[in-house]
Coordinates of C-alpha atoms and ligand atoms in Angstrom, one line a residue:
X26 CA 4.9 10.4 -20.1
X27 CA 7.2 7.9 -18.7
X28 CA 8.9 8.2 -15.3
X29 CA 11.6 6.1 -13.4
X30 CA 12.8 6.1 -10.0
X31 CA 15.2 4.1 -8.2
X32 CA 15.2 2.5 -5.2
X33 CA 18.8 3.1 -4.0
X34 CA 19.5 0.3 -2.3
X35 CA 22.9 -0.8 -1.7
X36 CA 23.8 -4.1 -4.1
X37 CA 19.6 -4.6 -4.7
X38 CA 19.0 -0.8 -6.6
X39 CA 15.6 -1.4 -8.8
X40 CA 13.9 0.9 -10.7
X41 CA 10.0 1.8 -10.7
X42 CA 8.8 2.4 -13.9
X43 CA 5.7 4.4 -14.1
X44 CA 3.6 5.8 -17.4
X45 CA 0.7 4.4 -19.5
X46 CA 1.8 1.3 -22.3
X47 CA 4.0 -0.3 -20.2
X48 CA 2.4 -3.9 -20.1
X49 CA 2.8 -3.8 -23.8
X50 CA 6.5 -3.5 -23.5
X51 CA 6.9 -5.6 -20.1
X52 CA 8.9 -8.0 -22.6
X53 CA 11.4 -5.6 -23.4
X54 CA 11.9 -4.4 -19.8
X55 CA 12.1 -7.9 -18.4
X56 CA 13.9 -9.6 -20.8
X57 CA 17.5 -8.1 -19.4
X58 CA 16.6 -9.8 -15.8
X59 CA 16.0 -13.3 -17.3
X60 CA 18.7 -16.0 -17.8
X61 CA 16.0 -17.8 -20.3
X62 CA 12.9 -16.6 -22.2
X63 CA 9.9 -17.8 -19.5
X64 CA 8.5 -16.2 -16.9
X65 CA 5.6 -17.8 -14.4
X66 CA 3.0 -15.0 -13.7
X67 CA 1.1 -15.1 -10.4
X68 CA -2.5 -13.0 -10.3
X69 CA -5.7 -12.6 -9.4
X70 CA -8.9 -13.7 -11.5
X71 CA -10.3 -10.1 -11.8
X72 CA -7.2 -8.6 -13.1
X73 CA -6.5 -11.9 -15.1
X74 CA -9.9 -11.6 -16.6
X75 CA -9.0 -7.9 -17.8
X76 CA -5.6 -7.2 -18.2
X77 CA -3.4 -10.5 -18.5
X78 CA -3.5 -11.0 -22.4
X79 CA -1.7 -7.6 -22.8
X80 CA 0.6 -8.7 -20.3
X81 CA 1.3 -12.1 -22.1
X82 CA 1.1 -10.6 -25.4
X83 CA 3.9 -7.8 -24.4
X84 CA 6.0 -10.5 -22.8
X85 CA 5.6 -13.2 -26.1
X86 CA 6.6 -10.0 -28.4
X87 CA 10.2 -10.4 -26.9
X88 CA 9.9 -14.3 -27.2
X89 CA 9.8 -14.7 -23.7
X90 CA 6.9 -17.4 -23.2
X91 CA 4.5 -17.3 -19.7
X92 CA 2.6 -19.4 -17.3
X93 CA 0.0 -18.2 -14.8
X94 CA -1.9 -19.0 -12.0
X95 CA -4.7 -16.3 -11.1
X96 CA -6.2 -16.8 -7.5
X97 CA -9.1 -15.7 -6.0
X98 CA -9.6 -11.9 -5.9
X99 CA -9.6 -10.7 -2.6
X100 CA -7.5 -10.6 1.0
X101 CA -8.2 -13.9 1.8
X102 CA -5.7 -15.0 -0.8
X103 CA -3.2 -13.5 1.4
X104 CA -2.8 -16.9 3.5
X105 CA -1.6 -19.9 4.2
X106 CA -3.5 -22.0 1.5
X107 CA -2.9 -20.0 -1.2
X108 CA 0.6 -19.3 -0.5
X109 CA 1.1 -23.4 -0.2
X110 CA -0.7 -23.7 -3.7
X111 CA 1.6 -21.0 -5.6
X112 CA 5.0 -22.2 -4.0
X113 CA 3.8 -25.9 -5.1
X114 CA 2.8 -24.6 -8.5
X115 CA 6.1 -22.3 -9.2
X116 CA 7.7 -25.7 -8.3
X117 CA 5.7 -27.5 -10.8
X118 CA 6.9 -25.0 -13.5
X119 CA 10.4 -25.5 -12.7
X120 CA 10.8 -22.1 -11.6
X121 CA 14.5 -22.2 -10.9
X122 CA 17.0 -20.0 -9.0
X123 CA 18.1 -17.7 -11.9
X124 CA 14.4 -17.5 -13.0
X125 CA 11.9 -14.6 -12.3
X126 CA 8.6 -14.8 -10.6
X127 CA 6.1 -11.7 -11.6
X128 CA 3.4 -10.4 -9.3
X129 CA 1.0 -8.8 -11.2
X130 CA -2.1 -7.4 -9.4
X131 CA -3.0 -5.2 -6.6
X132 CA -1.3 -5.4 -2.7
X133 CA -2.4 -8.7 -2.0
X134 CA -1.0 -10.6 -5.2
X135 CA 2.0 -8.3 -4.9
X136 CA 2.4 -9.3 -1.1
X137 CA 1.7 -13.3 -1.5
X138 CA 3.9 -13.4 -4.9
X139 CA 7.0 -11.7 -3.1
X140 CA 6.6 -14.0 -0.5
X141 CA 6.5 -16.8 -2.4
X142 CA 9.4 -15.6 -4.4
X143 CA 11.4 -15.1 -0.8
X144 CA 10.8 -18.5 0.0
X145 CA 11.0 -20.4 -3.0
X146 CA 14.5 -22.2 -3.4
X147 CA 15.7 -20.0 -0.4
X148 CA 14.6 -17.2 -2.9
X149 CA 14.4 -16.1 -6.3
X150 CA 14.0 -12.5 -7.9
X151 CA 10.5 -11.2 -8.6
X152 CA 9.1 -8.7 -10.7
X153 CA 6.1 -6.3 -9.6
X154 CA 3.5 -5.2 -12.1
X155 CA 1.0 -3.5 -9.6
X156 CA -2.3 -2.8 -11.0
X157 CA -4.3 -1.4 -7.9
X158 CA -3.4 2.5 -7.2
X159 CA -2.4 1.2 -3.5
X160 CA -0.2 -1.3 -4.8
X161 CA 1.4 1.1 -7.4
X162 CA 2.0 4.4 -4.9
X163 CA 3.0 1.7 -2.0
X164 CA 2.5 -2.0 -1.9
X165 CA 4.8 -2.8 -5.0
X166 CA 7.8 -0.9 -3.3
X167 CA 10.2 -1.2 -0.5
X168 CA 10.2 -4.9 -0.3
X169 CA 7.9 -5.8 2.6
X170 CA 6.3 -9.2 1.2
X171 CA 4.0 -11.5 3.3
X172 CA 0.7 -12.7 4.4
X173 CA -2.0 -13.0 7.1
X174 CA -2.4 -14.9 10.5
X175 CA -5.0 -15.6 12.4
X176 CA -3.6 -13.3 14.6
X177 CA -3.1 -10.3 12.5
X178 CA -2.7 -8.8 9.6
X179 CA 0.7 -9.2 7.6
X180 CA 2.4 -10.9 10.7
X181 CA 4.3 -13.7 8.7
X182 CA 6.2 -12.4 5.9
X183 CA 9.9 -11.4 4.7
X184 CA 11.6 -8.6 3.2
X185 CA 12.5 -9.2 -0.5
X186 CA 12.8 -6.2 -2.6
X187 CA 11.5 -6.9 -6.1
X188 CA 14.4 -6.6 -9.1
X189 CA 12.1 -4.2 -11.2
X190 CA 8.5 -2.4 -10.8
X191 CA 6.2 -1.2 -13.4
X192 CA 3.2 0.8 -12.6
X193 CA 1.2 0.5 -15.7
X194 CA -0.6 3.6 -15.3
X195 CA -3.3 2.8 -17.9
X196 CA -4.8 -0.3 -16.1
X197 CA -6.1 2.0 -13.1
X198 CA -8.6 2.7 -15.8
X199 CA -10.2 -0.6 -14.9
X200 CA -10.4 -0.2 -11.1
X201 CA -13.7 0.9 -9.7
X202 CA -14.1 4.3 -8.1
X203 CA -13.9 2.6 -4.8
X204 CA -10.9 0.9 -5.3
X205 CA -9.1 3.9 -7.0
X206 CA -10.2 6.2 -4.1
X207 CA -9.2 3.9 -1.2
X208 CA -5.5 3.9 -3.3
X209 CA -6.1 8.2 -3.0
X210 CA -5.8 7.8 0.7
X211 CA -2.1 6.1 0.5
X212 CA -1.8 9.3 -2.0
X213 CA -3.0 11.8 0.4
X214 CA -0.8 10.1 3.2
X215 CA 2.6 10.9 1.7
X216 CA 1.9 14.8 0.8
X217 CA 0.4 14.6 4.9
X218 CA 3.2 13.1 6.2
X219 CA 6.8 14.6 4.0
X220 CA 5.4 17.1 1.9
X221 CA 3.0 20.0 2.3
X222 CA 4.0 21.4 -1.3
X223 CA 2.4 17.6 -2.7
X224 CA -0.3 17.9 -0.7
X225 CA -1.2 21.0 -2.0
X226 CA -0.8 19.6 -5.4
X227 CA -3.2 17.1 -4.8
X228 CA -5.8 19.8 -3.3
X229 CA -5.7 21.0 -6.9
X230 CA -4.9 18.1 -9.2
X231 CA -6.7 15.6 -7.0
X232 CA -10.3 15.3 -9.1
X233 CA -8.8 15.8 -12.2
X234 CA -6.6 12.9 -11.4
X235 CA -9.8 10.7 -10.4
X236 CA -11.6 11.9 -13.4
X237 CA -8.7 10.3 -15.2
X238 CA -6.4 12.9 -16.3
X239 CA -3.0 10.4 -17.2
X240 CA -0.4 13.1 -17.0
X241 CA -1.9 13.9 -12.7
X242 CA -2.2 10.2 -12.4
X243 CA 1.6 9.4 -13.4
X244 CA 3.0 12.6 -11.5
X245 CA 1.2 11.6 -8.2
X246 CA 2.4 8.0 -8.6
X247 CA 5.8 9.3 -9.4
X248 CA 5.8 11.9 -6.7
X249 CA 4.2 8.7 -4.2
X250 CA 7.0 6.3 -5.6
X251 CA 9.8 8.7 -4.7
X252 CA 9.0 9.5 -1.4
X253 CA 8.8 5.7 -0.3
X254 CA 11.8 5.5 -1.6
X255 CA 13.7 7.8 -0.2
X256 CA 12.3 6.9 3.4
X257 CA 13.1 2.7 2.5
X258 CA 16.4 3.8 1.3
X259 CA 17.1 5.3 4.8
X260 CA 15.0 2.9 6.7
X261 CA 14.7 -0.5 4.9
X262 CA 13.8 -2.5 7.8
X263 CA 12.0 0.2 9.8
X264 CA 14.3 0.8 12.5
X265 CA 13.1 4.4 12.3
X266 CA 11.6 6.7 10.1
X267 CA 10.3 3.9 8.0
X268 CA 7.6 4.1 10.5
X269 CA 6.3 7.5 9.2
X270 CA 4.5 5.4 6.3
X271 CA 1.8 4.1 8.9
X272 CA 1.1 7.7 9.4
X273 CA -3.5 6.8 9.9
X274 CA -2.3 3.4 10.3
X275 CA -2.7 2.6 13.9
X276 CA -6.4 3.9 13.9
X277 CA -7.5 2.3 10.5
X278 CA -5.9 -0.7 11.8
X279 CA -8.0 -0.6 14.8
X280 CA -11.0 0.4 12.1
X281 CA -11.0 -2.4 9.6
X282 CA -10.6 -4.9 13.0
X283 CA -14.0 -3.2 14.4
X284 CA -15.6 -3.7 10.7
X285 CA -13.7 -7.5 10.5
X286 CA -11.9 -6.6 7.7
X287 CA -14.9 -6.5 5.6
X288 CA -16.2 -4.7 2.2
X289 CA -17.6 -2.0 5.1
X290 CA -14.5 0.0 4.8
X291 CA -11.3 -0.9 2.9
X292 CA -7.4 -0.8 4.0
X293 CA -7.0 3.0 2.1
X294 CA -10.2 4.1 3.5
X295 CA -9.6 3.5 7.3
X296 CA -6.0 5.1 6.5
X297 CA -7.8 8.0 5.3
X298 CA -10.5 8.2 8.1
X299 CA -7.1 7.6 10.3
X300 CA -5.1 10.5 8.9
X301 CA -7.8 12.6 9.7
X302 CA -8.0 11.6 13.4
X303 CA -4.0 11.8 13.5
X304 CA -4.2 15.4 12.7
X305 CA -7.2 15.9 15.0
X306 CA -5.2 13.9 17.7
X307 CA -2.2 16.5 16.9
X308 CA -4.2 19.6 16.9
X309 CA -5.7 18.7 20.3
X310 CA -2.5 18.5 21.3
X311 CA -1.5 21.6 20.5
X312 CA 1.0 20.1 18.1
X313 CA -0.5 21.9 14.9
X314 CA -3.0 24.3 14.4
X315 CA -6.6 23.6 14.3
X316 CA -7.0 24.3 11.0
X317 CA -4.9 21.7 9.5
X318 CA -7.0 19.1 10.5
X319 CA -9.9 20.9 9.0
X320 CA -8.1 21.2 5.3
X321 CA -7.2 17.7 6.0
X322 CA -11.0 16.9 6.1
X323 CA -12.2 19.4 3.8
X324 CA -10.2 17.1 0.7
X325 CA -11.2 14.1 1.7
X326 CA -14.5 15.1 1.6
X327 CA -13.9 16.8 -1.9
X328 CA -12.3 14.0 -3.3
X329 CA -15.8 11.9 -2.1
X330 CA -14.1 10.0 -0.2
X331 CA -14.6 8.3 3.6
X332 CA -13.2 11.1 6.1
X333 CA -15.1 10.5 9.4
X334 CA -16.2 7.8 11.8
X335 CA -19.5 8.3 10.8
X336 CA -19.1 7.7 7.0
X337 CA -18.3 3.9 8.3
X338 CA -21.3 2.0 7.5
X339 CA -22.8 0.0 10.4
X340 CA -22.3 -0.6 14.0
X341 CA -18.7 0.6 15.6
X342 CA -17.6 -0.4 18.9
X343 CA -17.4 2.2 22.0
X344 CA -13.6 4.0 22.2
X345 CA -12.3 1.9 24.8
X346 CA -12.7 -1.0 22.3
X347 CA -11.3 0.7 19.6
X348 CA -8.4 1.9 21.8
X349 CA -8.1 -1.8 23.1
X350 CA -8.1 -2.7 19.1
X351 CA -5.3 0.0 18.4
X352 CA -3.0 -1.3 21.5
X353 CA -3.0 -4.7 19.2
X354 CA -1.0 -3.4 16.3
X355 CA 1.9 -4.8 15.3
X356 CA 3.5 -1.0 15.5
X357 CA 3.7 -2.1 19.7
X358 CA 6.8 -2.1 20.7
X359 CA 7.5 -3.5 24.2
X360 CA 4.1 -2.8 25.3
X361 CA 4.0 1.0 24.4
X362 CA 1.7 2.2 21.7
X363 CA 3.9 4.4 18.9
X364 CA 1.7 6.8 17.3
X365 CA 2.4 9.0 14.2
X366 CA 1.5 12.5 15.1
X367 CA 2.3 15.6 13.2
X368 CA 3.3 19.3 14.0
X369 CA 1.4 20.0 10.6
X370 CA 0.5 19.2 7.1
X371 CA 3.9 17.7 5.6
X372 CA 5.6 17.4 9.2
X373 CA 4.8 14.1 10.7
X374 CA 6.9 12.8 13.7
X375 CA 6.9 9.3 15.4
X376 CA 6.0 9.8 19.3
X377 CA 5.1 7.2 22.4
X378 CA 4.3 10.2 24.0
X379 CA 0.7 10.1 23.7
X380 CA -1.9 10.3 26.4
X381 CA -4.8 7.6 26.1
X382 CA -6.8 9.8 27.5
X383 CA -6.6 12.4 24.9
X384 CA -6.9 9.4 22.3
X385 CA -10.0 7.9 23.8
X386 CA -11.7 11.6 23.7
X387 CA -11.0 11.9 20.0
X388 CA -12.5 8.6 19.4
X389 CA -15.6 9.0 21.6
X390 CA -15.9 12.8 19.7
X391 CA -15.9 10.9 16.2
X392 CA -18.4 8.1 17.8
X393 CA -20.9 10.4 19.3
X394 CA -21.4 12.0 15.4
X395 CA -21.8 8.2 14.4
X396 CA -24.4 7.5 17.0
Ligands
LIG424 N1 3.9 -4.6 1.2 C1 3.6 -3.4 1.5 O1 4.4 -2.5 1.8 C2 2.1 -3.0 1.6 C3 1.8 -1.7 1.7 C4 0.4 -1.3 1.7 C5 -0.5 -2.3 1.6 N2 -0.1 -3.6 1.5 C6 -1.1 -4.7 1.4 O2 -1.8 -4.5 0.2 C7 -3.1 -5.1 0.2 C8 -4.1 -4.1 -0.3 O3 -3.8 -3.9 -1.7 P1 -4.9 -3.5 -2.7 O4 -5.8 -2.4 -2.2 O5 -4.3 -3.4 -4.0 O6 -5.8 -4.8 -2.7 P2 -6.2 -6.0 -3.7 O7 -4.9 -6.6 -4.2 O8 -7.2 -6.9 -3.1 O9 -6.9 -5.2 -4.9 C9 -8.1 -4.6 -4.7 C10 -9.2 -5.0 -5.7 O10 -8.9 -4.4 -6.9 C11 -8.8 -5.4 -7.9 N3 -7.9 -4.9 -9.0 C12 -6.6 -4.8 -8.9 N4 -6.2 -4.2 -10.0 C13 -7.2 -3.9 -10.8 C14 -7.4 -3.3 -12.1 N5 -6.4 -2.8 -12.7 N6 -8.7 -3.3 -12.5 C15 -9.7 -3.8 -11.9 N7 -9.6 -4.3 -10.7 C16 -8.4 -4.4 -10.1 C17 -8.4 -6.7 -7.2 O11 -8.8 -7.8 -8.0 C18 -9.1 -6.6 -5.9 O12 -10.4 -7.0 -6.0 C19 -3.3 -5.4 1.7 O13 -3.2 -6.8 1.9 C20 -2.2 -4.7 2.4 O14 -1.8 -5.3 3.6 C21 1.2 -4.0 1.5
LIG425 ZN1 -1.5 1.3 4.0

């Protein structure tokens, strides 16, 4: 049960490893990248707590020796202060040019560590061991690194594409339903947005996968991995169709703003709710048929997961705030909204063309349920 797929890239092709063991053999797969036998591991305390003796036990049984520095759990580590304190401390290691950074974690250590990597000595090659589903089916690929301003989410940041990924499929073992769930809704995103035939795949595989069936787990990573990878191949920079990866985006932006970026609703759970309202946006507008909103739902809801406005917890602001929220995503360009709409499960499409009216409607339909 091992995969591989590579990220194309002309003169900076990685590959994504995926399959369970591979922490134990992270020595073996590294060991080619390094110029000497040390590595300086950035992480977070929970997965540091659980999962980084394997890690430094399978880098030590290639003789390459490790450092680490595990930071606070949670998307606040994704700023300025933390960033400061692992540039400082890669320094104090005498992480050099030809050495290798590792981020191993979920999306935020992967984001902060890249970063850090981009900017350290003008840059120096990194390493991604994702351990969150999110960070393993999306995060940990295509080479957007970064953190969080005041202003926004991810608005200071660099591209750097990692030199090598491995998506330890065992430690999603570890992650609590919630976590693992909110990751499903990255999952669900691709089939929605490239591929009917996966997202059918997933309307059959996906509670066996979150029951913990390894051989569904690997293939929908795998099947995840590839498709991000053939859209960053095309679209590294998001000049285009990179764009189709915030398919649900521009609503559950708007959605974890209303909720403050709190424990009320997670990134993969506002993409989720925000697929769902893409599709209904679409079928109003007579791009797709009503029913593919509907089996959009209908999974969700199977899988247990978040699906409509009112499975947010708490109060939610009225649609005009919500729509006010969505006109501040960083997907504005010159002023006009772009919205990811679809003509059908698999068939997503990047439009400006979208009334507000229509928008606001959808919202206010979702709301009125929540009341
Ligand atoms: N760079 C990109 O292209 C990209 C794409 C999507 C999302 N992101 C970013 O990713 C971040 C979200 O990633 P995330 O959901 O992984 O968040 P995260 O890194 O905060 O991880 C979620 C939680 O799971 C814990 N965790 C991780 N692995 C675990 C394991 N194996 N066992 C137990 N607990 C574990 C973490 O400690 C954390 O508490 C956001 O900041 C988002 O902006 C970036
Ligand atoms: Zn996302």
């Amino acid at each position: 049960m091992r995969e591989t797929v590579t990220v194309d890239l002309p003169g900076r092709a990685y590959d994504v490893r995926i399959g369970p063991g591979l922490i134990a053999q992270a020595g073996a797969e590294i060991a080619p990248l390094l110029s000497r036998p040390k590595v300086a591991i950035l992480t977070d305390e929970t997965v540091a707590a659980l999962h980084l003796d394997a890690l430094t036990a399978g880098l030590a049984a290639e003789g390459i020796t490790s450092t680490s520095l595990a930071l606070p759990a949670g998307e606040a580590t994704k700023s300025w202060g933390p960033l400061e304190q692992s540039v400082s401390w890669l320094l104090d290691q005498q992480i050099e040019r030809g050495d290798v950074v590792v981020a191993f974690g979920g999306g935020v250590i992967g984001d902060l560590a890249g970063f850090a990597a981009a900017i350290l000595r003008r840059g120096v090659r990194f390493v991604q061991i994702p351990t969150s589903l999110l960070a393993q089916v999306d995060s940990s690929v295509g080479g957007k690194t970064g953190i969080n301003a005041a202003q926004g989410k991810n608005l200071i940041g660099a591209f750097h594409q990692p030199s090598l990924v491995l998506a330890d499929t065992d430690v999603l073992g570890t992650l609590t339903p919630r976590d693992f769930l909110a990751g499903y809704g990255e999952v669900v995103k691709y089939g929605l947005l490239g591929d009917a035939a996966f997202f059918a795949w997933l309307e059959a595989q996906g509670p066996a996968l979150a029951a913990g069936d390894m051989a569904a787990r690997v293939e929908a990573v795998r099947w995840s991995v590839q498709m991000k990878a053939d859209i960053v191949t095309r679209d590294e920079t998001e000049q285009g169709d990179r764009a189709l990866l915030n398919l649900g985006h521009t609503f559950g932006h708007a959605l974890e703003a209303a909720t403050g970026y709190s424990d009320r609703l997670l990134h993969g759970e506002g993409v989720a709710i925000g697929c769902a309202l893409a599709f209904e946006l679409s079928a109003r507008m007579g791009l797709c048929s009503q029913e593919d909103p509907s089996r959009v739902r209908a999974h969700l809801k199977d899988m247990g997961m978040k699906t409509d406005l009112a499975d947010i917890p708490g109060d939610l602001p009225d649609a005009d705030a919500l729509v006010q929220l969505m006109a501040q995503d960083k997907k504005v360009v010159r002023g006009t909204l772009r919205f990811i709409l679809t003509r059908g499960i698999g068939k997503a499409f990047i439009t400006s063309d979208v009334p507000g009216e229509m928008v606001r409607t959808v919202l206010q339909d979702g709301l009125r349920v929540h009341a």
